[in-house]
Coordinates of C-alpha atoms in Angstrom, one line a residue:
X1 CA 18.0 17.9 -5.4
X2 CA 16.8 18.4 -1.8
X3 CA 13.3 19.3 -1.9
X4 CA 12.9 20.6 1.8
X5 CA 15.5 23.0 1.1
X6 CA 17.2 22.1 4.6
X7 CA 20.4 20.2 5.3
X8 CA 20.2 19.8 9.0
X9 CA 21.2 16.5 10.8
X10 CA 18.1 18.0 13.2
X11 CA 15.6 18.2 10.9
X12 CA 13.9 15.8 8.8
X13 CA 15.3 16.0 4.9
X14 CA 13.5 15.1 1.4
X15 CA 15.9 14.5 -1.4
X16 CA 15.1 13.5 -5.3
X17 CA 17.5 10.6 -6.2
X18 CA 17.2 8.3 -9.1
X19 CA 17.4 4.9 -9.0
X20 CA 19.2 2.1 -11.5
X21 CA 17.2 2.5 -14.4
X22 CA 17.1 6.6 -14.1
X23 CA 13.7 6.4 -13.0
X24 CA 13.3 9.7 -10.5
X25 CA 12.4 8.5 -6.7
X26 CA 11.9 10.9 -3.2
X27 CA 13.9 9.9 -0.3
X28 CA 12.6 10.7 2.7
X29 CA 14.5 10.6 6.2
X30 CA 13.8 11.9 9.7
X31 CA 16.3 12.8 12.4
X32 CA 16.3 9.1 14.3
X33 CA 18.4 7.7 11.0
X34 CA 14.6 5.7 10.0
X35 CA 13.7 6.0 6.0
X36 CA 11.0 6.1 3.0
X37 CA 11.6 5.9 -0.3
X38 CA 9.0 6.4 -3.0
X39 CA 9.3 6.0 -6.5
X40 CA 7.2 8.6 -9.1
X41 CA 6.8 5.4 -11.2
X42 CA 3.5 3.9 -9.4
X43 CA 3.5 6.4 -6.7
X44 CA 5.0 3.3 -4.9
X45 CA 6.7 2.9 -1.7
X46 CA 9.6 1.2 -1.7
X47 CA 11.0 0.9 1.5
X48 CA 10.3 1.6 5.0
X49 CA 13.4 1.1 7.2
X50 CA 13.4 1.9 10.9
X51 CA 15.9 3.9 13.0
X52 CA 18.1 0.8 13.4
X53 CA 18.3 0.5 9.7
X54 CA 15.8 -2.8 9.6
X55 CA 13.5 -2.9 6.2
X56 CA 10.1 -3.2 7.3
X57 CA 8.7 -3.8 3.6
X58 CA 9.1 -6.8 1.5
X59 CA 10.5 -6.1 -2.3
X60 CA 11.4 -9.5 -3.7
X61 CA 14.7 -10.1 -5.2
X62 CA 13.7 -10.9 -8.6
X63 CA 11.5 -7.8 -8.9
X64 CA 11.2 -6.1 -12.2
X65 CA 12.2 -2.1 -11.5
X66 CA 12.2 -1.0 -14.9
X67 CA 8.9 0.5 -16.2
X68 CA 6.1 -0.1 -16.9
X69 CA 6.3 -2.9 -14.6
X70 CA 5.1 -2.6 -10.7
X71 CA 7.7 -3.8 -8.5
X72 CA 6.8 -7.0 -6.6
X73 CA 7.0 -5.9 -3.0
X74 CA 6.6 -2.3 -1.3
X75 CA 3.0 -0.6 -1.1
X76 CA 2.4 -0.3 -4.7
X77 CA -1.3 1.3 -5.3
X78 CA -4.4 -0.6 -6.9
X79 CA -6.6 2.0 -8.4
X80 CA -9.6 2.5 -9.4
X81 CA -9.9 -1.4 -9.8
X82 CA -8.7 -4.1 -7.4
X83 CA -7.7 -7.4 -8.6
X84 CA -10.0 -8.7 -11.5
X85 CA -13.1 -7.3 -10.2
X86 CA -14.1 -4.7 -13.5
X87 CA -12.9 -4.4 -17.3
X88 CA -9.2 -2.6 -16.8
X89 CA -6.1 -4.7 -16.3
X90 CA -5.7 -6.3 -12.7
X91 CA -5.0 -3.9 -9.7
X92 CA -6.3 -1.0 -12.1
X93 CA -3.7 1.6 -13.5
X94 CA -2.5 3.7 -11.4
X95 CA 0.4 1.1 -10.3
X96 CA 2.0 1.7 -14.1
X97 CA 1.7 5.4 -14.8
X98 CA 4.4 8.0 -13.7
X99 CA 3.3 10.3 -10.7
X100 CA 4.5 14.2 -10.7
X101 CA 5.8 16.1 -7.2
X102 CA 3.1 18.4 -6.5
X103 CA 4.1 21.7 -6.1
X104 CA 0.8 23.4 -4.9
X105 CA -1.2 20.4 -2.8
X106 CA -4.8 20.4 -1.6
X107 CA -4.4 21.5 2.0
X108 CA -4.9 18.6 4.6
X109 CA -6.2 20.6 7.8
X110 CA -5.5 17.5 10.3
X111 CA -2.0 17.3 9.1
X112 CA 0.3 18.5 11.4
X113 CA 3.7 18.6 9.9
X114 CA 5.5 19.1 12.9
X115 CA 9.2 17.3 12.7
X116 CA 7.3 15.1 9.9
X117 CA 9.7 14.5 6.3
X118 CA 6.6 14.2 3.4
X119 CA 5.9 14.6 -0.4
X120 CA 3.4 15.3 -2.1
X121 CA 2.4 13.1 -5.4
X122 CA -0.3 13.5 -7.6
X123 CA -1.5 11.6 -10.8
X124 CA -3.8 13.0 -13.5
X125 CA -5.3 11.6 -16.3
X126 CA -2.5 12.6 -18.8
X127 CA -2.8 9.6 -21.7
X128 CA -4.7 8.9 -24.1
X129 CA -4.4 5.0 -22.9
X130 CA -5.9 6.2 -19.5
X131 CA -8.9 8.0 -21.0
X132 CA -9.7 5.7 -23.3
X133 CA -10.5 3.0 -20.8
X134 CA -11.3 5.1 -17.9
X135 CA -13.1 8.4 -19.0
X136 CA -13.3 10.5 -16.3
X137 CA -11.5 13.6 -14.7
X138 CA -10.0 12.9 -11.3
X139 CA -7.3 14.1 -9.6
X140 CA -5.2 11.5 -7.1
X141 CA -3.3 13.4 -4.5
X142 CA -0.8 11.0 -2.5
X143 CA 1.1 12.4 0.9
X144 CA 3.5 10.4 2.0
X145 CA 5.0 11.3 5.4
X146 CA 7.6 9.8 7.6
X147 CA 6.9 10.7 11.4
X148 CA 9.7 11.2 13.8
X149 CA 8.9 8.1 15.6
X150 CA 9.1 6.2 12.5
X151 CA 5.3 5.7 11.6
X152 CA 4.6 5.7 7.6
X153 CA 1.1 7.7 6.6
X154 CA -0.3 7.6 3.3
X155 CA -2.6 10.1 3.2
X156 CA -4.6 9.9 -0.4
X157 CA -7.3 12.9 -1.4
X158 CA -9.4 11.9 -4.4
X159 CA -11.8 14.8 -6.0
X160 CA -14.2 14.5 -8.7
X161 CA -13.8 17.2 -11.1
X162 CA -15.7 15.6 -13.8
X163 CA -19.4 16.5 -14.8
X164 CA -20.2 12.9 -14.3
X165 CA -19.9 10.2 -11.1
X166 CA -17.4 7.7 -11.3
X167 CA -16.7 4.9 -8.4
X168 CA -13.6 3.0 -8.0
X169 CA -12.0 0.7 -6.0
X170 CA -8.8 1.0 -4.2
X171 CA -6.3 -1.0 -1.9
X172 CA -2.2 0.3 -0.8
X173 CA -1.2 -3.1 -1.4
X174 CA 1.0 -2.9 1.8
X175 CA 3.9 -6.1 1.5
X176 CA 5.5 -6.4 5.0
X177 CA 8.7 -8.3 5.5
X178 CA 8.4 -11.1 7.9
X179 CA 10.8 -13.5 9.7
X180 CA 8.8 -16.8 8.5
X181 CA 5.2 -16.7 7.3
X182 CA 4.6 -20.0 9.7
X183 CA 5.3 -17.8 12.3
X184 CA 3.5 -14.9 12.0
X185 CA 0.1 -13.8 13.0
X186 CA -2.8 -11.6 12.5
X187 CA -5.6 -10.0 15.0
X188 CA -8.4 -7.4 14.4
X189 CA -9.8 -9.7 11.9
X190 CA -11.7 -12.3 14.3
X191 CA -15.5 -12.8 13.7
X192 CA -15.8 -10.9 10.1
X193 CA -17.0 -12.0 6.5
X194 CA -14.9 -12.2 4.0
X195 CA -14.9 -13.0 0.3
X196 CA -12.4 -15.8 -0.4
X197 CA -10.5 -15.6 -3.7
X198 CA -9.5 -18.8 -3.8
X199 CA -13.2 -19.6 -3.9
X200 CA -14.5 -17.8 -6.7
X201 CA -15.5 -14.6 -4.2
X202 CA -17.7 -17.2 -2.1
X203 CA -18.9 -15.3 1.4
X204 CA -17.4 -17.0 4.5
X205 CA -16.7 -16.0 8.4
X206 CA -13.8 -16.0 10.3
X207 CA -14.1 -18.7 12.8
X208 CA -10.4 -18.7 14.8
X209 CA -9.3 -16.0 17.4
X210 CA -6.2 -15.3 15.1
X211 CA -5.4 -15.5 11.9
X212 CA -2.3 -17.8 11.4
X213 CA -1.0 -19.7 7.3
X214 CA -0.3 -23.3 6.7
X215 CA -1.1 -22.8 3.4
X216 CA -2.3 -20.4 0.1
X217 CA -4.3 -17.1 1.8
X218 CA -6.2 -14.4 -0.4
X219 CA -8.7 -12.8 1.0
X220 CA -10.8 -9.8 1.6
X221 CA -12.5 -8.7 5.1
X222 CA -15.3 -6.9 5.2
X223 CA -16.3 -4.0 7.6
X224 CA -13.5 -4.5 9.5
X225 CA -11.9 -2.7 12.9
X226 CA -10.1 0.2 12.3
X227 CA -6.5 -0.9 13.3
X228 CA -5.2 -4.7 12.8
X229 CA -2.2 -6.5 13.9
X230 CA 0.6 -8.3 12.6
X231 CA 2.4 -9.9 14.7
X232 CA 5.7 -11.5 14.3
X233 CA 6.9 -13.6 17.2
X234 CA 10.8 -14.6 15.8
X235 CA 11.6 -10.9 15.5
X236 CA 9.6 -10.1 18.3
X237 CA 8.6 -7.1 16.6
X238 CA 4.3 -5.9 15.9
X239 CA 3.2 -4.1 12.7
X240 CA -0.2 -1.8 13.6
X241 CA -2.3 -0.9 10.5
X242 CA -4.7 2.0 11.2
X243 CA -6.7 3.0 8.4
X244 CA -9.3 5.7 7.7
X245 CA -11.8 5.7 4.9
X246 CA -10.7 2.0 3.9
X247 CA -13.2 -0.6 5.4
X248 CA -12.0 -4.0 3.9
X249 CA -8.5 -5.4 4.5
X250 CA -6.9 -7.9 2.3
X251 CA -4.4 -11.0 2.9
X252 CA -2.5 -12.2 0.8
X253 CA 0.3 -15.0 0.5
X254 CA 0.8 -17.3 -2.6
X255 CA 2.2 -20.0 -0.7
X256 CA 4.5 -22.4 -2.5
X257 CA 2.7 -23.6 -5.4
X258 CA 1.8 -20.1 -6.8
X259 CA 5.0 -18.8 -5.8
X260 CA 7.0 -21.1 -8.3
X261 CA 4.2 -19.7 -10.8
X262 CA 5.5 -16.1 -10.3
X263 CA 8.4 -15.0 -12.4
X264 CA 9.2 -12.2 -10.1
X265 CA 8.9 -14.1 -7.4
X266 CA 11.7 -16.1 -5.9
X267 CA 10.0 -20.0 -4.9
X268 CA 11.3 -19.6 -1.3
X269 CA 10.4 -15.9 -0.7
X270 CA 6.6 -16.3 -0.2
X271 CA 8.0 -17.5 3.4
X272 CA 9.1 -13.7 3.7
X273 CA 6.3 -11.6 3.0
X274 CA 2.6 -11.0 3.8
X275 CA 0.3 -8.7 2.3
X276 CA -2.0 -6.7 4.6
X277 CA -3.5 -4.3 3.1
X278 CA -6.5 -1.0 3.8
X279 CA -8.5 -1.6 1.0
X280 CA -12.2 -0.2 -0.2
X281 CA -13.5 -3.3 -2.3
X282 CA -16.9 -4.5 -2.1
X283 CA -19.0 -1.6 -1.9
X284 CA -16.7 0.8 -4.2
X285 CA -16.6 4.8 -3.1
X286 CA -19.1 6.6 -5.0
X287 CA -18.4 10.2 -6.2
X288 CA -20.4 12.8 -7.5
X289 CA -19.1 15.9 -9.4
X290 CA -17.5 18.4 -6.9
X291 CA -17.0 15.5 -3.9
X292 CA -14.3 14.3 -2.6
X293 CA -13.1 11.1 -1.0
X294 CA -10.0 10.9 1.0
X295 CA -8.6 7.7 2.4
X296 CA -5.4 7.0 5.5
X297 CA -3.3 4.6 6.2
X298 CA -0.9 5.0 9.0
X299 CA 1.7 2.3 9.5
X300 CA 3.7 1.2 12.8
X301 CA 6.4 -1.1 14.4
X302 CA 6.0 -2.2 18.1
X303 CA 9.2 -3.9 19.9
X304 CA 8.2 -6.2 22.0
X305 CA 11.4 -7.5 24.4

């Protein structure tokens, strides 16, 4: 099923395929040969591969992709809860539940859809399970777009239609693939708080210039800078992580040790991956009945020679 309704080498395409297990996913693909692909279990992205064909997100090998389970890797979606901070399961639910195509959107006036491929997701409240230990009426609109220079944008509208205010928290749990953790390294984050995981949520401040791993990282900066850097010198290649509405950004890497802990984690593949992601954490959005937050995160590669 081809959802654009075009078949043009020219022009970028958006095609429903399904995957092993049956479970529907959109494919998305611009004219330069680079690719999305999004599954409507999660509203997760899968994969992010560049004109040249390179993956640019991590998915781990022993990943689970039969539902109800979240696939370990891609840009699954943490709402309204992030990690164990509330009373719902960890990362929230909307990682678990099956997302619909929208066929009528909100309208997006700074979206210009010129030579852009994109899908519109949306999940609703449409369980009793969600209901039950969530209770309120919202509406999560996900675009998804695939620019022709390759950049990934997750565009994420979030209204309040209930009679009530809600607040939630929210991270795209973005896992980028990486030649060797040890040789990777961050900037944007230099001189910021952040609440250390690994410390029972203790305050500290980033002291170094860069942010490089010898060890176990899980962290989340506060207030931070608008765009961060990952930089990977072996593949001599930059991610840029620009992000609207989000103020925190998270880091994660089990290391080792917690590695061999995960079962769908492979004990070597922590050395492969590192989670950056736009999150909204410590002070969670706030929404009245009738408002509306909306949250961005555009995503970029950089070749460097």
């Amino acid at each position: 099923m081809e959802l654009s309704g075009v078949s043009d080498e020219k022009r970028p395409t958006v095609d429903l395929v399904k995957d092993k297990n049956g479970t529907d996913q959109v494919l998305l693909k611009n004219p330069k040969g680079a690719s999305v692909k999004i599954s409507l279990h999660g509203g997760q992205v899968l994969s992010w591969k560049s004109d040249k064909g390179d993956e640019l997100l991590f998915t781990s090998a022993k990943g689970n992709s039969k539902p109800p389970h979240p696939v370990r890797g891609g840009i699954p979606i943490c709402f309204p809860q992030f990690g164990t901070r509330g009373s719902l399961e960890q990362h929230g639910f909307a990682r678990n539940k099956m997302w619909l195509v929208e066929e009528n959107p909100p309208d997006l006036p700074s979206f210009d859809s010129t030579d852009k491929a994109y899908v519109d997701l949306v999940l609703k409240p449409s369980d009793e399970d969600t209901t039950r230990i969530w209770p309120h009426s919202f509406e999560f609109h996900l675009r998804v777009s695939l620019a022709l220079d390759g950049n990934l944008t997750l565009i994420s509208p979030v209204p309040n239609i209930n009679s009530k205010p809600f607040s939630f928290s929210i991270a795209y749990h973005t896992y980028f693939s990486i030649s060797d953790i040890s040789e990777v390294r961050v900037e944007g984050l230099e001189t910021l708080d952040y609440l250390d995981n690994l410390f029972d949520k203790e305050r500290f401040t980033e002291q170094g210039d860069a942010l490089t791993f010898e060890s176990e990282i899980d962290r989340v900066y506060l207030n931070s800078r608008d765009v961060v850097a990952v930089f990977d010198h072996e593949r001599k290649r930059t991610f840029l992580i620009k992000k609207e509405g989000l103020p925190d950004v998270v880091v994660w890497n089990p290391w080792d040790k917690k590695a061999r802990a995960l079962t769908d984690l492979g004990d070597e593949e922590y050395k492969h991956m590192l989670c950056v992601d736009g999150a909204a954490i410590e002070k969670p959005i706030n929404l009245k009945p009738g408002e509306e937050w909306t949250g961005k995160l555009n995503l970029s590669l950089v070749l460097s020679t």
